[in-house]
Amino acid sequence: MLVDDHELIRQGLRRAFERDAEFQVVGEAGSVAEARRLAETAQPDVAVLDVRLPDGSGLDLAQVLRSARPEIGLVVLTMYAGDDQLFAALDAGASAFVPKSAPSDDVVAAARHAAAKPSSFIAADLAEAMHRKLNPTGPQLTRREREVLGLLAEGLGVSSIARKLYISESTTKTHVSKLYDKLGAGNRAQAIMAAVRAGLLDSSTEP
């Protein structure tokens, strides 16, 4: 089951899975609500979930699916592959964590792992992320600041970030200001570059 609100991404993933004889795509969904209905009817062995969906979080969806069916394989896809997202996916019960910048073959490989070992967890950056968690260096951001940073990296402005996170624009501006201070940045581009250098963002987001 493919869950992403961008049809082009779903189409690309579908083609990647259809090239592999081991898989059959049983359905697609563009929202949490659609995915929950589809999961009940199609009973997929593996679900590939985008983190950011229009009506909620793919991580919350992962928890729901894992609770309902402990044997399901869960692959989490994300535009922002930072440590917080990785550990959040692990906590949500995901079987694999893959950045959207990765080749589609990596997603298929992650799904193969998820089908075989749904209760284990793999991620390309897992060892490095564990090291960074145990030996923190550089700017220490709050979870909310990391969320704001990820949305800034996606190109969203203050108003859009506020709506996305269900917070006020003034609160969003405060988070952005603190974020810039911690990263020693004066604008979005400088903040993103500083975050990439500090390992807080994937290098594919660098302007």
Coordinates of C-alpha atoms in Angstrom, one line a residue:
M1 CA 0.0 0.0 0.0
L2 CA 1.4 3.4 -1.0
V3 CA 0.5 6.4 1.0
D4 CA 1.6 9.9 -0.2
D5 CA -0.4 13.0 -1.0
H6 CA 1.6 13.6 -4.2
E7 CA 0.3 11.5 -7.1
L8 CA 3.5 11.7 -9.1
I9 CA 5.4 10.2 -6.2
R10 CA 2.9 7.4 -5.8
Q11 CA 3.1 6.8 -9.6
G12 CA 6.9 6.6 -9.4
L13 CA 6.8 4.2 -6.5
R14 CA 4.1 2.1 -8.1
R15 CA 6.3 1.7 -11.2
A16 CA 9.3 0.8 -9.0
F17 CA 7.3 -1.9 -7.2
E18 CA 5.7 -3.2 -10.4
R19 CA 9.2 -3.9 -11.8
D20 CA 9.8 -6.3 -8.9
A21 CA 8.0 -9.7 -9.2
E22 CA 7.9 -10.0 -5.4
F23 CA 5.5 -7.2 -5.0
Q24 CA 2.0 -6.2 -6.0
V25 CA 0.6 -2.8 -5.2
V26 CA -2.9 -3.4 -3.7
G27 CA -3.8 0.3 -3.4
E28 CA -2.9 3.9 -3.0
A29 CA -4.0 6.6 -0.6
G30 CA -3.4 10.3 -0.3
S31 CA -4.4 10.9 3.3
V32 CA -4.5 9.3 6.7
A33 CA -8.2 8.7 6.5
E34 CA -7.9 7.0 3.0
A35 CA -5.0 4.9 4.2
R36 CA -6.9 3.6 7.3
R37 CA -9.9 2.6 5.1
L38 CA -7.6 1.0 2.5
A39 CA -5.6 -0.9 5.1
E40 CA -8.8 -2.4 6.5
T41 CA -10.1 -3.6 3.1
A42 CA -6.8 -4.5 1.3
Q43 CA -4.9 -5.9 4.3
P44 CA -1.5 -5.1 2.8
D45 CA 1.6 -6.9 4.0
V46 CA 3.7 -3.7 3.7
A47 CA 2.7 0.0 3.8
V48 CA 4.9 2.8 2.5
L49 CA 4.0 6.0 4.3
D50 CA 4.9 9.6 3.8
V51 CA 5.4 11.5 7.1
R52 CA 3.6 14.6 6.1
L53 CA 0.0 14.1 5.0
P54 CA -2.8 16.7 4.6
D55 CA -4.9 15.3 7.5
G56 CA -2.2 14.2 9.9
S57 CA 1.1 12.5 10.4
G58 CA 2.3 9.3 8.7
L59 CA 4.1 8.5 12.0
D60 CA 0.7 8.5 13.8
L61 CA -0.7 6.4 11.0
A62 CA 2.2 4.0 11.5
Q63 CA 1.4 3.6 15.1
V64 CA -2.3 2.9 14.3
L65 CA -1.4 0.3 11.6
R66 CA 1.2 -1.4 13.9
S67 CA -1.3 -1.6 16.8
A68 CA -4.0 -3.1 14.5
R69 CA -1.6 -5.6 12.8
P70 CA 1.7 -6.3 14.5
E71 CA 2.9 -8.3 11.5
I72 CA 2.6 -5.5 8.9
G73 CA 5.8 -4.0 7.4
L74 CA 6.0 -0.2 7.7
V75 CA 8.3 1.9 5.5
V76 CA 8.4 5.6 6.4
L77 CA 9.3 8.1 3.7
T78 CA 10.3 11.7 4.5
M79 CA 11.5 14.8 2.8
Y80 CA 13.4 15.8 5.9
A81 CA 15.6 12.9 7.0
G82 CA 16.9 14.4 10.2
D83 CA 17.7 12.4 13.4
D84 CA 14.4 13.5 15.1
Q85 CA 12.4 12.1 12.3
L86 CA 14.4 8.9 12.2
F87 CA 14.0 8.2 16.0
A88 CA 10.3 9.2 15.8
A89 CA 9.8 6.6 13.0
L90 CA 11.6 4.0 15.2
D91 CA 9.3 4.9 18.2
A92 CA 6.2 4.7 15.9
G93 CA 7.0 1.1 15.1
A94 CA 8.3 1.5 11.6
S95 CA 10.3 -1.2 10.0
A96 CA 12.4 1.1 7.8
F97 CA 13.1 4.8 7.3
V98 CA 14.0 6.1 3.9
P99 CA 14.6 9.8 2.7
K100 CA 12.7 10.8 -0.4
S101 CA 16.0 11.8 -1.9
A102 CA 17.0 8.1 -2.0
P103 CA 16.6 6.0 -5.3
S104 CA 13.3 4.2 -5.7
D105 CA 15.2 0.9 -5.5
D106 CA 16.1 1.8 -1.9
V107 CA 12.4 2.0 -1.1
V108 CA 11.8 -1.4 -2.7
A109 CA 14.7 -2.9 -0.7
A110 CA 13.3 -1.3 2.5
A111 CA 9.9 -2.8 1.7
R112 CA 11.5 -6.2 1.2
H113 CA 13.1 -6.0 4.6
A114 CA 9.8 -4.7 6.2
A115 CA 8.0 -7.7 4.7
A116 CA 10.5 -10.2 6.1
K117 CA 11.3 -8.6 9.4
P118 CA 8.5 -6.1 10.3
S119 CA 9.5 -5.8 13.9
S120 CA 13.1 -4.8 13.2
F121 CA 14.3 -1.4 12.1
I122 CA 16.7 -0.3 9.4
A123 CA 17.9 3.2 8.2
A124 CA 20.9 4.1 6.1
D125 CA 22.0 6.7 8.7
L126 CA 21.0 4.7 11.9
A127 CA 24.5 4.1 13.2
E128 CA 25.6 7.7 12.7
A129 CA 22.3 9.0 14.2
M130 CA 22.8 6.8 17.3
H131 CA 26.4 8.2 17.6
R132 CA 25.1 11.8 17.4
K133 CA 22.4 11.1 19.9
L134 CA 24.9 9.6 22.4
N135 CA 27.5 12.2 21.7
P136 CA 25.7 15.5 20.9
T137 CA 27.8 18.3 19.3
G138 CA 26.8 21.5 17.6
P139 CA 23.5 23.4 17.9
Q140 CA 21.0 21.6 20.2
L141 CA 17.5 22.2 18.7
T142 CA 14.2 21.5 20.3
R143 CA 11.8 19.2 18.5
R144 CA 9.7 22.1 17.4
E145 CA 12.7 24.0 16.1
R146 CA 13.7 20.9 14.1
E147 CA 10.2 20.8 12.7
V148 CA 10.4 24.4 11.7
L149 CA 13.8 23.9 10.2
G150 CA 12.5 21.0 8.1
L151 CA 9.7 23.1 6.8
L152 CA 12.0 26.0 6.0
A153 CA 14.2 23.6 4.1
E154 CA 11.1 22.6 2.1
G155 CA 10.6 26.3 1.1
L156 CA 7.7 27.2 3.3
G157 CA 7.3 30.7 4.7
V158 CA 6.2 31.8 8.1
S159 CA 2.5 31.8 7.4
S160 CA 2.6 28.3 5.8
I161 CA 4.7 26.9 8.6
A162 CA 2.2 28.3 11.2
R163 CA -0.7 26.6 9.4
K164 CA 1.2 23.4 9.0
L165 CA 2.1 23.2 12.7
Y166 CA -1.2 24.7 14.0
I167 CA 0.6 27.5 15.8
S168 CA 0.4 31.3 15.5
E169 CA 2.5 33.3 13.2
S170 CA 4.1 35.2 16.1
T171 CA 5.1 31.9 17.7
T172 CA 6.5 30.7 14.4
K173 CA 8.6 33.9 14.1
T174 CA 9.9 33.3 17.6
H175 CA 10.9 29.7 16.7
V176 CA 12.6 30.9 13.4
S177 CA 14.5 33.7 15.3
K178 CA 15.8 31.2 17.9
L179 CA 16.7 28.8 15.2
Y180 CA 18.7 31.4 13.3
D181 CA 20.5 32.4 16.6
K182 CA 21.4 28.8 17.4
L183 CA 22.7 28.3 13.8
G184 CA 24.5 31.6 13.6
A185 CA 22.4 32.5 10.5
G186 CA 20.9 35.7 9.3
N187 CA 18.5 34.2 6.7
R188 CA 16.9 31.0 5.5
A189 CA 19.7 30.0 3.1
Q190 CA 22.4 30.5 5.7
A191 CA 20.3 28.5 8.3
I192 CA 19.9 25.6 5.9
M193 CA 23.6 25.5 5.0
A194 CA 24.6 25.7 8.7
A195 CA 22.1 22.9 9.5
V196 CA 23.5 20.7 6.7
R197 CA 27.0 21.3 8.0
A198 CA 25.9 20.4 11.5
G199 CA 24.2 17.2 10.3
L200 CA 20.7 18.5 11.1
L201 CA 19.5 18.3 7.5
D202 CA 20.2 16.0 4.6
S203 CA 22.7 17.5 2.1
S204 CA 20.1 17.2 -0.7
T205 CA 18.2 20.2 0.9
E206 CA 21.2 22.5 0.7
P207 CA 20.4 25.6 -1.5

